[in-house]
Tab-separated table of C-alpha atoms in Angstrom:
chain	number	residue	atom	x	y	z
T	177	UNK	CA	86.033	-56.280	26.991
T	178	UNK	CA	88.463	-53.774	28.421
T	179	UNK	CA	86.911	-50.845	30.905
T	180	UNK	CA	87.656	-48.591	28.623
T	181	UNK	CA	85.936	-50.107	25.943
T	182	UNK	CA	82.999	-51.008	28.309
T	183	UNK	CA	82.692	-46.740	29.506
T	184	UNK	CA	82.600	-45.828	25.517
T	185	UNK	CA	79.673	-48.513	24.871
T	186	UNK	CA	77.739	-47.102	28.168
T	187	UNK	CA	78.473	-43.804	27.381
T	188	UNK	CA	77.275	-44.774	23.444
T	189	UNK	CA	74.333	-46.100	25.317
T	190	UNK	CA	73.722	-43.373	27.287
T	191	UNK	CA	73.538	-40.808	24.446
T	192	UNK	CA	71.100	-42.673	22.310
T	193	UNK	CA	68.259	-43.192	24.901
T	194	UNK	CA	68.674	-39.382	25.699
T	195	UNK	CA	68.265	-38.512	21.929
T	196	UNK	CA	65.368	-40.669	22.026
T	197	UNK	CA	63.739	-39.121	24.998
T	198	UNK	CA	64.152	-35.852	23.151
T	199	UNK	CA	62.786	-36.970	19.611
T	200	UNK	CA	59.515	-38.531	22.050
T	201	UNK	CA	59.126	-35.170	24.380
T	202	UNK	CA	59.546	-33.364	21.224
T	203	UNK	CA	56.988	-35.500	19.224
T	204	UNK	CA	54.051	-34.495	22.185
T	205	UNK	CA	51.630	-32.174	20.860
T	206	UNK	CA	47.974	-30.662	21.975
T	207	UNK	CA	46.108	-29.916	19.467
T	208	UNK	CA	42.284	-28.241	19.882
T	209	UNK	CA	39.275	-28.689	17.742
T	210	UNK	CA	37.668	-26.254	16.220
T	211	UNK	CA	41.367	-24.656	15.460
T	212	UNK	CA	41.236	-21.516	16.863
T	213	UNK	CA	42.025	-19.390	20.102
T	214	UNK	CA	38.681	-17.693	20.879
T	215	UNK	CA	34.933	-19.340	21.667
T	216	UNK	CA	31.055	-18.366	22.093
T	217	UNK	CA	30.398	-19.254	25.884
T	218	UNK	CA	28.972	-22.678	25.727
T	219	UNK	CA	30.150	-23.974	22.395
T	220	UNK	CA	32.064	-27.339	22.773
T	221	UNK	CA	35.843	-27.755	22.746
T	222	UNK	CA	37.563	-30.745	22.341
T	223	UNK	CA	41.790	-31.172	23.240
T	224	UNK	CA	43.845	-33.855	21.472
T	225	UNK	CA	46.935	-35.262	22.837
T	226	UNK	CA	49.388	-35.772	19.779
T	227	UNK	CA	52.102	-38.601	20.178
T	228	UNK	CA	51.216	-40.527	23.741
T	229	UNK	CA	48.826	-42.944	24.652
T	230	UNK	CA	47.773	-41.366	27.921
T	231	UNK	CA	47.824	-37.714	28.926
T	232	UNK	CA	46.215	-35.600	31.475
T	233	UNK	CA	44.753	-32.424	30.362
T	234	UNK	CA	45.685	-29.039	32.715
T	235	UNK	CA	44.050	-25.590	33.257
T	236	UNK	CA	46.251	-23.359	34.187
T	237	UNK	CA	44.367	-22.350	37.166
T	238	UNK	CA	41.809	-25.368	37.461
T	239	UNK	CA	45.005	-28.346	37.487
T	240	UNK	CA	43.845	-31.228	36.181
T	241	UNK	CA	40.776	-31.715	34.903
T	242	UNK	CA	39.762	-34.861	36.220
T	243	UNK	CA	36.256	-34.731	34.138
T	244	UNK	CA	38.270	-35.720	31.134
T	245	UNK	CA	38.776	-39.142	29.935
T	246	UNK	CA	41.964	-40.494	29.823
T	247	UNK	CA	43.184	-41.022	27.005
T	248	UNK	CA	43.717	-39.015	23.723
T	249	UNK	CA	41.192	-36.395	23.630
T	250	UNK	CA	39.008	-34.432	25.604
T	251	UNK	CA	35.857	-32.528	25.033
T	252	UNK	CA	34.766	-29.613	27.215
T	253	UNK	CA	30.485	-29.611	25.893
T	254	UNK	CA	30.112	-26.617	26.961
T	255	UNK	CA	32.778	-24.035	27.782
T	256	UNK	CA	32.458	-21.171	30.560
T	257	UNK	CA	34.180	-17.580	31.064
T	258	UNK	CA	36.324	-19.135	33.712
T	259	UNK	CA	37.284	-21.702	31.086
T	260	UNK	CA	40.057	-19.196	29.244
T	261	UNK	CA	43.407	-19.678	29.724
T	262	UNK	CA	46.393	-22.016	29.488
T	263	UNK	CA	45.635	-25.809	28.606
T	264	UNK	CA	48.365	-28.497	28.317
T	265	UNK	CA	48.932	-32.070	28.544
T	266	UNK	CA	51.307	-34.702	30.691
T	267	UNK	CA	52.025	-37.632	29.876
T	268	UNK	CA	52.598	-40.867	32.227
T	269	UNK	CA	55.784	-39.216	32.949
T	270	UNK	CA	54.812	-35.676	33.655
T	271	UNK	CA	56.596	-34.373	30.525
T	272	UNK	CA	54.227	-31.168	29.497
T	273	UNK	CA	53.078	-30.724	25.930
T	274	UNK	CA	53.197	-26.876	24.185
T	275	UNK	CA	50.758	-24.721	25.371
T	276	UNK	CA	47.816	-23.132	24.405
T	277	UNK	CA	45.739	-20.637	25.014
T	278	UNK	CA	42.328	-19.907	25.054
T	279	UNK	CA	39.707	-17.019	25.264
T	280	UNK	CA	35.586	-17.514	26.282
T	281	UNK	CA	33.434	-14.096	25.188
T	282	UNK	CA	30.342	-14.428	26.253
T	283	UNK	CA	30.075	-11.171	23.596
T	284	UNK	CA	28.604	-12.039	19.976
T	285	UNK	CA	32.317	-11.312	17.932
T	286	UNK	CA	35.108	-13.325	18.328
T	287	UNK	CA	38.104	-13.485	16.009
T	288	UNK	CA	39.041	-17.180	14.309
T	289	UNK	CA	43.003	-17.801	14.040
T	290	UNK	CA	44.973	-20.544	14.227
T	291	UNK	CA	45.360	-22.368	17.933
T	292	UNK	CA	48.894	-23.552	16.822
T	293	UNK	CA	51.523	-21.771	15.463
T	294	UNK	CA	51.582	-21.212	11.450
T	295	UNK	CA	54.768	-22.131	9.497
T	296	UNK	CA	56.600	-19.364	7.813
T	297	UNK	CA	55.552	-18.415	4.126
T	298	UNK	CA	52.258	-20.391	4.663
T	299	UNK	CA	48.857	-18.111	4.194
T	300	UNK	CA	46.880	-18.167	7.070
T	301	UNK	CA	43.282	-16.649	7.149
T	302	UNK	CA	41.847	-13.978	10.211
T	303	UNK	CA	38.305	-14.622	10.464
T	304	UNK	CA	36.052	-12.082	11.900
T	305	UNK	CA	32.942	-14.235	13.545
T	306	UNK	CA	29.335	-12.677	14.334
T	307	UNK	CA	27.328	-15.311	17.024
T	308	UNK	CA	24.060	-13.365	15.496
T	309	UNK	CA	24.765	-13.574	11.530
T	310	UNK	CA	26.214	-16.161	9.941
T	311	UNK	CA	26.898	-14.711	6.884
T	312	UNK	CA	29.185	-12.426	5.000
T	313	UNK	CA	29.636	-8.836	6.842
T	314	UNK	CA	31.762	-5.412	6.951
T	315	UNK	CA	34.778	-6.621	9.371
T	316	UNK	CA	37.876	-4.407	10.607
T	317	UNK	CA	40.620	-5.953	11.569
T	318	UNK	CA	43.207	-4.836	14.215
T	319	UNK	CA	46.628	-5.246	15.304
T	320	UNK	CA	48.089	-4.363	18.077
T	321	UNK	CA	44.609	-1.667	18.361
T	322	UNK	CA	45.601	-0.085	15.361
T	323	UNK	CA	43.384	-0.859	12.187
T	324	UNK	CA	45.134	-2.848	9.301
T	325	UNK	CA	42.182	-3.796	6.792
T	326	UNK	CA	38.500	-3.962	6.299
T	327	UNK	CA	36.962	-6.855	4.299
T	328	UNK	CA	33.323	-7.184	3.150
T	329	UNK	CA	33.628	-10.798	3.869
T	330	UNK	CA	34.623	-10.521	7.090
T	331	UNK	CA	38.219	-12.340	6.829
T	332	UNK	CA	40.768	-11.309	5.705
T	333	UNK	CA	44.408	-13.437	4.499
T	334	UNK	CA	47.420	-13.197	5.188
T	335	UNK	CA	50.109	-14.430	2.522
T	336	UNK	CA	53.174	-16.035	2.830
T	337	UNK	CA	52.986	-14.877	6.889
T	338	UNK	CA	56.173	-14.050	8.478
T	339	UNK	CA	57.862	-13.043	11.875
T	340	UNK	CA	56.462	-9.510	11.290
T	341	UNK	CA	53.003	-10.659	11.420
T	342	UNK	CA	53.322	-12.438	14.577
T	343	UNK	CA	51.234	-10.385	17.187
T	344	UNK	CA	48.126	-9.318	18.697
T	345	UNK	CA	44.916	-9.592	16.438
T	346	UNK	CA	41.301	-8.186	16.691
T	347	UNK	CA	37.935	-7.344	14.754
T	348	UNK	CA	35.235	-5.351	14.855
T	349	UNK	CA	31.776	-5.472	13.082
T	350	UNK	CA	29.687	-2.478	13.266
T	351	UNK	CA	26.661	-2.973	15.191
T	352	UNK	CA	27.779	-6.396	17.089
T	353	UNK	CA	31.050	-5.380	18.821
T	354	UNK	CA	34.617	-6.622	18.576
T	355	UNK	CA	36.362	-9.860	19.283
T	356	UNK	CA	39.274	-10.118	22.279
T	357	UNK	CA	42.732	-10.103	21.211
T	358	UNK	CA	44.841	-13.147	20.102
T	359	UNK	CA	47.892	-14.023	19.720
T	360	UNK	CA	49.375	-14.545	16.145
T	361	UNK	CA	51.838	-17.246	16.504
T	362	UNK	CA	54.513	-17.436	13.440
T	363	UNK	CA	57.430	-20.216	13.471
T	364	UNK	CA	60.360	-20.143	11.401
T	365	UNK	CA	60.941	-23.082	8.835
T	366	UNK	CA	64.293	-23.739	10.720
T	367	UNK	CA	62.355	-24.863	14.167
């Protein structure tokens, strides 16, 4: 084999492992269980590491969190105020997963949205939570601070979302209080 010949198959080489590399950093993805943004001080969260077999879950401001098992998930039993914030995952390699981002109330509203970002034209469904009472209740629901709907039930859906309804979400129930904000994350079909 010439040099020239031998330089096009390293190069060949070369580009193929790099496309690989990208389809695996790509394919790394943190997922949290229950799927939502906001929690109830001490309920129990649990991270899952999406397309590894080892990963090391972050805080933001904590670093590692060396409580955690290694391996593909980790539970949190019983979350804290100063356990909001930015989570993520590295693998062997250091490569970071997406992020996300949580919020601890220690109030009795929170609002339930998606953790992850929803797909374009899907429906995706704001739920207004009470700690108190569990069961259907007068709900506003806010974006950006200014009021969009009220629903008896206290959720509310949103059809065939697009870009325009990314943003800032909150509720309110009369009587209990309102939720922190949260970010509405909307992803074209495209990504």
């Amino acid at each position: 084999m010439d040099f020239r010949a031998l330089c096009v198959k390293l190069m060949m080489s070369v580009i193929i492992l790099l496309c690989a590399y990208d389809q695996k950093s790509d394919a790394f993805s943190l997922h949290i269980l229950p799927n939502r943004l906001q929690f109830f001080e001490y309920e129990a969260v649990t991270f899952y590491c999406e397309g590894v077999v080892y990963c090391e879950f972050v805080h933001k401001v904590k670093g590692k969190i060396k409580t955690c098992p290694k391996g593909s998930s980790c539970t949190i039993t019983n979350v804290y105020l100063d356990d909001s914030g930015e989570y993520w995952y590295e693998n062997e390699e250091g490569i970071r997963s997406n992020s996300i981002n949580i919020s601890i109330t220690a109030g009795s509203v929170i609002l339930e949205s998606p953790a992850v970002p929803v797909m374009e034209g899907e429906d995706v469904t704001l739920s207004c939570r009470n700690k108190l009472t569990p069961s259907d209740f007068m709900a506003d629901f806010y974006k950006y601070g200014v009021h969009i709907r009220n629903n008896s039930t206290g959720s509310m859906t949103i059809h065939k979302v697009s870009k325009y309804d990314e943003g800032l979400y909150k509720c309110s129930i009369v009587g209990a209080g309102e939720s922190p904000e949260s970010w509405l994350s909307v992803t074209d079909q495209t990504s």
